[in-house]
C-alpha cells in the first residue's frame, strides 16, 4: 500500500496547506484573486505536485470571510489584444538612462528601437535622436570629463561616442562581442567596458583603440571605479570582483545569505541576478540591486510558490552595499518588487529609487492602471538596514494596494477578517477587528477608527523594530513632488539635478517626470504579448524572467520538494521542438508547462491559446547575446572532432542537431532518467548537470558528478584532450 507523506505549513495569511509527496494528497485548488479577499479566486495550485498531477487551474472557491484587505490577488496581468511582433523585442535588461552633470540633460538608450535620445528636461524637448543599426541594442551610458557621452551597444559589439554639447555621433569603436557595463575613469581618462564574454576593455575616452584588455570570468555585468581599484559585477552570481591598479583580481565578494522570521519562517535565501551595480555617493562603496532566491526546499502552496504574502515569494529583491576589503552585510528583503532592473541615488546620497519592471501589467481589469508599485523610493538607510527583515508596510517596503496587515486596510486574521479595499497605508480599508480566529502574527488586534482606520501594526518582528523613516510614505507616489506617476513598463530610473526622480519606460517609450510631465521618445509601438507574459508578475510575486533573466537562466539550483535539486534550464536557444520540458520530461507540451507552472505554481491567470502561442514565439525568437571568439581556434577544431566522434567519445549521440539535444530522457549515470539538455551557450551556464554538482566544465567530467563513461566515453582522454573538448563546448 502506498503511504502519503504529507508536509504541513502555515502561511502568513493564516491557513494550513497540505502538499502531497506521494499518493493522492491534493491541495484544495483555491485561487488568490478576484474581488473581496480570497473569494472568486481565478488561479491556484492543486493536485499532487510530486506526482505531476497539478489538479488544473483551480476553482473560484476561495476562503469566505474576507481576507487580505479586499483582494490583493486581483492584481493579475492584463494582456489586452494578442500581438506577436515579427521582429521580437529584446528581453528587459534595465539601466538605460543617464542624467548628465548639468542635472537637466537626459540620455536614454532605446534597446527596443535601436536609438538614443538626448532630452532637455527643463524645456521637455528632445535635443537629438541618434538612429543606430538594427539589432545594436544600446544599453549602459556614461559621461566623461569632457562632456562626451559613451553608450554600450549590447549586441552591436561596440562603444559609440557622442560629441560634447552637440551630441552628434562622433565615433563607433568595436570593443567586444557583448558589451554590458560602463565606467569612466577620470584619472586615466578611460572608459572601462565590462563584457558578457568576460573581457574588461579599457578605451581612451577621446577615441582610438583599446588601451588594455583583461580576460576575467564570463557573465560580467557592471564596472565601477573605486579610487585606484575597479569593481566588476557578474550577472547571474551577483559576485563582485575587485581588481587592483594592475588589473589583478584581489577579492571576490557575494551578498550575504539572508534569513528573517518574517520571510518564509526563517528559510534561507542566497543572492543571484545582479541587475545593477553603481557607486554609492560620497565614497560609500558600491550598491548592488539584486534578486535573492530560496536556498531551502521549495514546497508549492495553495496560490503557488509563495501564496499571497509578498514576503513569502521564492524570489525577492534586495540592495546590498559592498566595500572593498570588507564582508558584505545582510540586507532586508524589499517585498513585492518583481524584476528590479535599475536603481539610482539622489544627488545627496540619502535616497534611493528603484523600479520593478515585472509589476507593470498587474491591474484589476483590462485598461486599468497597475495595482502594484513600479517605482519605489526610500531612504538608503532603510533598504540596507539588516534589522528590517521584510516589512511591506509602506515604509520599509512597497505600499501594495488592496492588501493590509492586521487592520491596515483589512484584517489579517484566521477567520472573520474584514474585507476592505485599502493598502498598507490604511487608506480605504475597514479597521481590522479581532475575532475568535486569532491573528497569525498581529501584535495589535487592530482597533482602527472606521473606513480609514490604520488598525494594528500587523507584524510580529523579532526584537525591537527599527526606527521609522523620518518621512514615511507610500512609494506608489513617494514624497511630494519627488516621484512621477508612471504609465507603462519601466526599464530605467535616474535623479535629476534637483533631486527629482525620472523614469524611462519601454512601452510606451517615454520619460516620466516628477512634475507629471511625460516626454514621448517614440510613437513606434513595440508591444508584444509574449514579451509581456514573460516579464509580468504572474500574481505570486514572481515572473518567468525572475528565473530566466534576460531570456536565459539565473544560474541557480533550486531544491524542489520530492524532486530534489534542479538547475534552472536555459531558454537561450528557444524551446519549440524540444518537448517534453523540465529535467524529468514531465511537461509534455508548452500548454501543459504554462498551466502547471505559470497558472499554478506562479499564481498566474488562465491564458488563451493565442497568448500561449505568442509567449512561445517570443521565447523562440528573442535576440541572443553574441558570443566572444575563441582564444585558440586550433583547440576548438580538435575538440569539435572529438565531440563528433560517435565511436570513441559519443557526445553527438545525444547532443545533436541545431540545439545539441535529441529531446529524449536518458540515464547517464547521474541518478535516473533526465532530459538531454541543449548545449547552446553551455560555457556560460555553470554550475552544470541537473543538480548543479559541477561548478565548472572540468567538474562535468568527474566520475562522481558527470556519470563517468555512461555519459560519453571520456575516461580515456588525456588532460590536453579534455581541454580541447571543453574549448569546443565553450563556443556553442
Tab-separated table of C-alpha atoms in Angstrom, residues 182-536:
chain	number	residue	atom	x	y	z
A	182	UNK	CA	30.476	51.187	-18.447
A	183	UNK	CA	32.508	53.366	-16.082
A	184	UNK	CA	34.572	56.492	-16.674
A	185	UNK	CA	37.996	56.619	-15.037
A	186	UNK	CA	38.909	60.303	-14.653
A	187	UNK	CA	42.465	59.576	-13.510
A	188	UNK	CA	43.272	57.577	-16.645
A	189	UNK	CA	40.760	59.349	-18.939
A	190	UNK	CA	39.428	55.953	-19.988
A	191	UNK	CA	36.072	54.272	-20.344
A	192	UNK	CA	36.093	50.773	-18.869
A	193	UNK	CA	33.746	48.313	-20.590
A	194	UNK	CA	32.621	45.091	-18.884
A	195	UNK	CA	31.605	42.405	-21.383
A	196	UNK	CA	29.389	39.346	-21.029
A	197	UNK	CA	32.138	37.191	-22.529
A	198	UNK	CA	34.467	38.035	-19.636
A	199	UNK	CA	36.515	40.800	-21.243
A	200	UNK	CA	37.194	44.051	-19.366
A	201	UNK	CA	38.255	46.549	-22.007
A	202	UNK	CA	39.706	49.998	-21.254
A	203	UNK	CA	39.091	52.503	-24.060
A	204	UNK	CA	40.661	56.003	-24.287
A	205	UNK	CA	37.814	58.450	-23.723
A	206	UNK	CA	38.959	60.702	-26.553
A	207	UNK	CA	38.965	57.941	-29.169
A	208	UNK	CA	41.180	55.251	-30.612
A	209	UNK	CA	41.760	51.550	-29.950
A	210	UNK	CA	41.689	49.779	-26.610
A	211	UNK	CA	44.439	50.655	-24.151
A	212	UNK	CA	44.075	47.407	-22.195
A	213	UNK	CA	42.009	44.213	-22.351
A	214	UNK	CA	41.757	41.838	-19.416
A	215	UNK	CA	40.134	38.406	-19.506
A	216	UNK	CA	38.074	37.690	-16.394
A	217	UNK	CA	35.155	35.367	-15.675
A	218	UNK	CA	32.271	35.197	-18.093
A	219	UNK	CA	28.969	36.944	-17.427
A	220	UNK	CA	30.358	40.333	-16.406
A	221	UNK	CA	27.715	42.981	-15.831
A	222	UNK	CA	28.732	46.387	-14.388
A	223	UNK	CA	32.019	48.092	-13.580
A	224	UNK	CA	32.697	50.865	-11.047
A	225	UNK	CA	35.859	52.913	-10.438
A	226	UNK	CA	36.768	52.958	-6.734
A	227	UNK	CA	39.944	55.016	-6.298
A	228	UNK	CA	42.733	53.080	-7.983
A	229	UNK	CA	40.638	49.892	-7.954
A	230	UNK	CA	37.941	48.578	-10.256
A	231	UNK	CA	34.915	46.644	-9.015
A	232	UNK	CA	33.226	44.390	-11.559
A	233	UNK	CA	29.939	42.565	-11.007
A	234	UNK	CA	28.797	39.281	-12.507
A	235	UNK	CA	25.166	38.997	-13.527
A	236	UNK	CA	23.902	35.559	-12.511
A	237	UNK	CA	26.018	35.031	-9.395
A	238	UNK	CA	25.832	38.633	-8.069
A	239	UNK	CA	29.541	38.286	-7.312
A	240	UNK	CA	31.775	41.385	-7.230
A	241	UNK	CA	35.412	41.096	-8.307
A	242	UNK	CA	37.893	43.688	-7.001
A	243	UNK	CA	40.842	44.491	-9.282
A	244	UNK	CA	43.971	46.407	-8.279
A	245	UNK	CA	45.573	49.116	-10.423
A	246	UNK	CA	47.410	46.463	-12.440
A	247	UNK	CA	44.166	44.635	-13.211
A	248	UNK	CA	44.823	41.710	-10.880
A	249	UNK	CA	41.794	40.255	-9.011
A	250	UNK	CA	42.334	40.706	-5.278
A	251	UNK	CA	38.946	39.874	-3.748
A	252	UNK	CA	35.599	38.294	-4.628
A	253	UNK	CA	32.511	39.260	-2.669
A	254	UNK	CA	28.952	37.925	-2.734
A	255	UNK	CA	25.973	39.313	-0.784
A	256	UNK	CA	25.345	37.501	2.480
A	257	UNK	CA	22.800	34.715	2.910
A	258	UNK	CA	19.532	36.197	4.161
A	259	UNK	CA	17.117	34.910	6.786
A	260	UNK	CA	14.205	36.565	8.566
A	261	UNK	CA	11.342	35.139	10.585
A	262	UNK	CA	9.107	37.396	8.520
A	263	UNK	CA	10.176	35.630	5.332
A	264	UNK	CA	9.013	32.034	4.897
A	265	UNK	CA	9.537	31.349	8.595
A	266	UNK	CA	13.278	31.971	8.523
A	267	UNK	CA	14.221	29.955	5.439
A	268	UNK	CA	17.491	30.876	3.758
A	269	UNK	CA	17.898	32.996	0.633
A	270	UNK	CA	21.072	33.460	-1.406
A	271	UNK	CA	21.947	36.194	-3.871
A	272	UNK	CA	21.714	35.945	-7.637
A	273	UNK	CA	20.929	38.068	-10.701
A	274	UNK	CA	22.669	41.384	-10.054
A	275	UNK	CA	20.628	43.685	-12.285
A	276	UNK	CA	22.548	46.866	-11.452
A	277	UNK	CA	25.668	47.973	-9.583
A	278	UNK	CA	26.702	51.587	-9.048
A	279	UNK	CA	28.748	53.764	-6.723
A	280	UNK	CA	27.208	54.981	-3.501
A	281	UNK	CA	27.639	58.788	-3.464
A	282	UNK	CA	30.240	60.094	-1.057
A	283	UNK	CA	32.604	57.152	-1.292
A	284	UNK	CA	30.320	54.674	0.419
A	285	UNK	CA	31.366	51.709	-1.733
A	286	UNK	CA	29.066	50.147	-4.307
A	287	UNK	CA	25.447	49.100	-4.126
A	288	UNK	CA	24.081	46.093	-5.973
A	289	UNK	CA	20.395	45.772	-6.779
A	290	UNK	CA	19.908	42.042	-6.996
A	291	UNK	CA	17.486	39.199	-6.562
A	292	UNK	CA	17.628	36.529	-3.897
A	293	UNK	CA	16.353	33.006	-4.336
A	294	UNK	CA	15.217	30.449	-1.795
A	295	UNK	CA	18.003	28.035	-0.848
A	296	UNK	CA	15.847	25.693	1.226
A	297	UNK	CA	13.220	23.264	-0.040
A	298	UNK	CA	10.527	24.820	-2.219
A	299	UNK	CA	7.126	23.368	-1.361
A	300	UNK	CA	4.348	24.731	-3.597
A	301	UNK	CA	1.495	26.135	-1.571
A	302	UNK	CA	-2.096	27.000	-2.243
A	303	UNK	CA	-1.862	30.000	-4.512
A	304	UNK	CA	1.534	28.975	-5.896
A	305	UNK	CA	5.153	29.030	-4.854
A	306	UNK	CA	4.690	31.756	-2.262
A	307	UNK	CA	0.996	32.224	-1.644
A	308	UNK	CA	-0.437	35.708	-1.264
A	309	UNK	CA	2.179	37.239	1.026
A	310	UNK	CA	4.927	39.175	-0.802
A	311	UNK	CA	7.371	38.292	1.973
A	312	UNK	CA	6.920	34.606	1.132
A	313	UNK	CA	7.886	34.854	-2.547
A	314	UNK	CA	10.701	32.487	-3.501
A	315	UNK	CA	12.456	35.264	-5.449
A	316	UNK	CA	12.962	38.557	-3.666
A	317	UNK	CA	14.654	41.911	-4.164
A	318	UNK	CA	17.483	43.388	-2.109
A	319	UNK	CA	20.083	46.148	-2.186
A	320	UNK	CA	23.486	45.164	-0.795
A	321	UNK	CA	26.232	47.724	-0.162
A	322	UNK	CA	29.774	46.401	-0.567
A	323	UNK	CA	33.147	47.920	0.200
A	324	UNK	CA	36.490	46.561	-0.920
A	325	UNK	CA	38.243	44.708	1.884
A	326	UNK	CA	35.089	44.133	3.953
A	327	UNK	CA	32.492	41.391	4.089
A	328	UNK	CA	29.014	42.318	2.798
A	329	UNK	CA	26.339	42.662	5.492
A	330	UNK	CA	22.867	41.159	5.333
A	331	UNK	CA	20.285	43.488	3.829
A	332	UNK	CA	16.482	43.334	4.160
A	333	UNK	CA	14.018	41.942	1.645
A	334	UNK	CA	12.147	44.550	-0.364
A	335	UNK	CA	8.792	42.871	-0.688
A	336	UNK	CA	6.700	42.922	-3.827
A	337	UNK	CA	9.306	44.233	-6.284
A	338	UNK	CA	9.384	41.867	-9.281
A	339	UNK	CA	12.237	42.283	-11.797
A	340	UNK	CA	14.170	45.092	-10.075
A	341	UNK	CA	16.113	46.121	-13.175
A	342	UNK	CA	17.516	49.512	-12.116
A	343	UNK	CA	18.242	51.845	-9.213
A	344	UNK	CA	19.504	55.390	-8.728
A	345	UNK	CA	20.801	57.506	-5.850
A	346	UNK	CA	19.734	61.054	-5.119
A	347	UNK	CA	22.451	63.701	-5.502
A	348	UNK	CA	22.938	63.867	-1.723
A	349	UNK	CA	23.221	60.071	-1.477
A	350	UNK	CA	20.454	59.757	1.102
A	351	UNK	CA	17.641	58.473	-1.114
A	352	UNK	CA	17.420	55.513	-3.467
A	353	UNK	CA	14.911	54.923	-6.255
A	354	UNK	CA	14.213	51.504	-7.755
A	355	UNK	CA	11.879	50.183	-10.415
A	356	UNK	CA	10.006	46.891	-10.761
A	357	UNK	CA	9.520	46.127	-14.446
A	358	UNK	CA	7.533	42.981	-13.605
A	359	UNK	CA	4.746	44.929	-11.893
A	360	UNK	CA	3.793	46.947	-14.968
A	361	UNK	CA	0.849	44.875	-16.188
A	362	UNK	CA	-0.839	43.873	-12.909
A	363	UNK	CA	-4.261	45.526	-12.787
A	364	UNK	CA	-7.766	44.734	-11.607
A	365	UNK	CA	-9.200	44.818	-15.131
A	366	UNK	CA	-8.073	45.415	-18.726
A	367	UNK	CA	-7.322	49.057	-19.383
A	368	UNK	CA	-6.961	49.903	-15.699
A	369	UNK	CA	-3.789	51.208	-14.089
A	370	UNK	CA	-1.456	48.633	-12.490
A	371	UNK	CA	-2.199	47.979	-8.835
A	372	UNK	CA	1.365	47.125	-7.860
A	373	UNK	CA	4.129	49.697	-7.402
A	374	UNK	CA	6.523	50.113	-10.289
A	375	UNK	CA	8.633	52.798	-8.642
A	376	UNK	CA	9.891	52.528	-5.072
A	377	UNK	CA	11.748	55.402	-3.378
A	378	UNK	CA	13.152	55.147	0.129
A	379	UNK	CA	15.962	56.184	2.408
A	380	UNK	CA	19.213	54.350	1.765
A	381	UNK	CA	19.418	53.518	5.482
A	382	UNK	CA	16.068	51.718	5.347
A	383	UNK	CA	16.731	49.488	2.350
A	384	UNK	CA	20.103	48.419	3.757
A	385	UNK	CA	19.114	48.075	7.439
A	386	UNK	CA	19.659	44.409	8.438
A	387	UNK	CA	17.171	44.745	11.317
A	388	UNK	CA	14.259	45.366	8.992
A	389	UNK	CA	13.851	41.812	7.647
A	390	UNK	CA	10.737	42.058	5.477
A	391	UNK	CA	8.090	44.624	6.364
A	392	UNK	CA	5.912	45.534	3.390
A	393	UNK	CA	4.276	48.309	5.360
A	394	UNK	CA	4.709	51.315	3.106
A	395	UNK	CA	7.837	52.464	4.914
A	396	UNK	CA	10.253	49.565	4.603
A	397	UNK	CA	8.666	48.013	1.534
A	398	UNK	CA	6.244	48.901	-1.245
A	399	UNK	CA	2.758	50.041	-0.343
A	400	UNK	CA	0.739	47.381	-2.127
A	401	UNK	CA	-2.830	48.495	-2.877
A	402	UNK	CA	-5.607	46.222	-1.705
A	403	UNK	CA	-3.607	44.489	0.981
A	404	UNK	CA	-3.266	45.220	4.656
A	405	UNK	CA	-1.695	43.658	7.692
A	406	UNK	CA	-3.996	43.256	10.721
A	407	UNK	CA	-6.205	46.226	10.180
A	408	UNK	CA	-4.084	48.360	7.843
A	409	UNK	CA	-6.799	48.233	5.235
A	410	UNK	CA	-8.358	44.928	6.304
A	411	UNK	CA	-7.953	42.272	8.942
A	412	UNK	CA	-5.130	39.754	8.579
A	413	UNK	CA	-6.668	37.019	10.660
A	414	UNK	CA	-7.543	33.369	10.635
A	415	UNK	CA	-11.281	33.832	10.423
A	416	UNK	CA	-13.782	36.595	10.147
A	417	UNK	CA	-11.468	39.253	8.743
A	418	UNK	CA	-12.842	42.453	7.310
A	419	UNK	CA	-12.526	42.803	3.572
A	420	UNK	CA	-11.712	46.435	2.952
A	421	UNK	CA	-10.115	47.843	-0.178
A	422	UNK	CA	-7.189	49.747	1.187
A	423	UNK	CA	-3.488	49.070	1.305
A	424	UNK	CA	-0.614	49.163	3.750
A	425	UNK	CA	-1.165	52.870	4.153
A	426	UNK	CA	-4.588	52.113	5.593
A	427	UNK	CA	-6.436	54.150	3.017
A	428	UNK	CA	-9.911	52.883	2.228
A	429	UNK	CA	-9.766	49.720	4.288
A	430	UNK	CA	-12.012	48.903	7.162
A	431	UNK	CA	-10.493	48.551	10.566
A	432	UNK	CA	-9.125	45.137	11.471
A	433	UNK	CA	-11.297	43.868	14.262
A	434	UNK	CA	-10.290	40.985	16.465
A	435	UNK	CA	-12.074	37.677	16.048
A	436	UNK	CA	-12.071	34.177	17.606
A	437	UNK	CA	-9.593	33.113	14.941
A	438	UNK	CA	-6.540	34.831	16.376
A	439	UNK	CA	-4.298	36.804	14.048
A	440	UNK	CA	-1.361	34.878	12.707
A	441	UNK	CA	1.233	37.488	13.503
A	442	UNK	CA	-0.561	40.638	14.597
A	443	UNK	CA	0.600	42.140	17.838
A	444	UNK	CA	-2.298	44.618	17.818
A	445	UNK	CA	-5.855	43.421	17.415
A	446	UNK	CA	-6.434	46.351	15.110
A	447	UNK	CA	-8.691	48.887	16.716
A	448	UNK	CA	-8.824	51.340	13.843
A	449	UNK	CA	-11.294	54.141	13.549
A	450	UNK	CA	-13.627	53.328	10.702
A	451	UNK	CA	-13.164	53.303	6.946
A	452	UNK	CA	-9.663	54.715	7.056
A	453	UNK	CA	-8.541	53.115	10.289
A	454	UNK	CA	-4.934	52.028	10.448
A	455	UNK	CA	-5.626	49.206	12.900
A	456	UNK	CA	-2.812	47.131	14.312
A	457	UNK	CA	0.719	47.031	13.021
A	458	UNK	CA	0.135	43.564	11.629
A	459	UNK	CA	3.648	42.265	12.175
A	460	UNK	CA	5.426	40.357	14.898
A	461	UNK	CA	9.032	41.433	14.461
A	462	UNK	CA	11.838	39.619	16.180
A	463	UNK	CA	13.497	42.020	18.595
A	464	UNK	CA	12.838	45.748	18.709
A	465	UNK	CA	11.523	47.199	15.467
A	466	UNK	CA	13.781	49.659	13.620
A	467	UNK	CA	13.024	53.327	13.883
A	468	UNK	CA	10.673	54.537	11.171
A	469	UNK	CA	11.862	56.736	8.340
A	470	UNK	CA	11.781	60.469	9.002
A	471	UNK	CA	9.186	60.844	6.254
A	472	UNK	CA	7.154	57.641	5.840
A	473	UNK	CA	5.325	57.401	2.572
A	474	UNK	CA	3.594	55.072	0.183
A	475	UNK	CA	6.077	54.531	-2.658
A	476	UNK	CA	3.387	54.445	-5.318
A	477	UNK	CA	3.658	58.220	-5.154
A	478	UNK	CA	6.682	58.863	-2.995
A	479	UNK	CA	7.302	62.102	-1.159
A	480	UNK	CA	5.509	65.108	-2.558
A	481	UNK	CA	6.814	66.175	-5.965
A	482	UNK	CA	9.713	63.688	-5.946
A	483	UNK	CA	8.395	60.600	-7.733
A	484	UNK	CA	6.458	60.505	-11.018
A	485	UNK	CA	3.300	58.614	-11.781
A	486	UNK	CA	4.407	56.087	-14.371
A	487	UNK	CA	2.465	54.800	-17.351
A	488	UNK	CA	3.887	51.676	-18.961
A	489	UNK	CA	6.749	49.276	-18.356
A	490	UNK	CA	9.719	50.902	-16.554
A	491	UNK	CA	13.252	49.986	-17.604
A	492	UNK	CA	15.410	52.721	-16.064
A	493	UNK	CA	15.435	55.349	-13.330
A	494	UNK	CA	17.626	58.365	-12.501
A	495	UNK	CA	17.662	61.522	-10.386
A	496	UNK	CA	17.872	64.962	-11.943
A	497	UNK	CA	19.907	67.803	-10.508
A	498	UNK	CA	17.025	68.947	-8.313
A	499	UNK	CA	16.679	65.561	-6.647
A	500	UNK	CA	13.579	64.536	-8.593
A	501	UNK	CA	13.068	61.031	-9.940
A	502	UNK	CA	12.933	60.458	-13.698
A	503	UNK	CA	11.670	57.112	-15.022
A	504	UNK	CA	12.090	55.680	-18.524
A	505	UNK	CA	9.515	53.243	-19.904
A	506	UNK	CA	9.942	50.990	-22.925
A	507	UNK	CA	6.281	50.663	-23.891
A	508	UNK	CA	5.203	53.352	-24.387
A	509	UNK	CA	8.631	54.921	-24.981
A	510	UNK	CA	8.578	57.858	-22.567
A	511	UNK	CA	10.365	59.749	-19.847
A	512	UNK	CA	8.176	60.399	-16.798
A	513	UNK	CA	8.942	63.445	-14.659
A	514	UNK	CA	8.009	64.138	-11.051
A	515	UNK	CA	6.067	67.195	-12.214
A	516	UNK	CA	3.667	64.890	-14.010
A	517	UNK	CA	5.057	65.741	-17.443
A	518	UNK	CA	5.648	62.907	-19.896
A	519	UNK	CA	8.156	63.235	-22.734
A	520	UNK	CA	7.402	60.928	-25.661
A	521	UNK	CA	10.577	59.386	-27.066
A	522	UNK	CA	8.911	57.375	-29.837
A	523	UNK	CA	5.420	56.563	-31.066
A	524	UNK	CA	6.612	53.284	-32.596
A	525	UNK	CA	4.897	50.577	-30.543
A	526	UNK	CA	6.953	47.540	-29.531
A	527	UNK	CA	4.179	45.882	-27.556
A	528	UNK	CA	4.400	42.092	-27.758
A	529	UNK	CA	2.157	39.726	-25.793
A	530	UNK	CA	4.832	37.077	-25.353
A	531	UNK	CA	7.271	39.666	-24.047
A	532	UNK	CA	4.624	40.907	-21.594
A	533	UNK	CA	3.725	37.429	-20.311
A	534	UNK	CA	7.396	36.556	-19.863
A	535	UNK	CA	8.184	39.676	-17.817
A	536	UNK	CA	4.912	40.046	-15.907
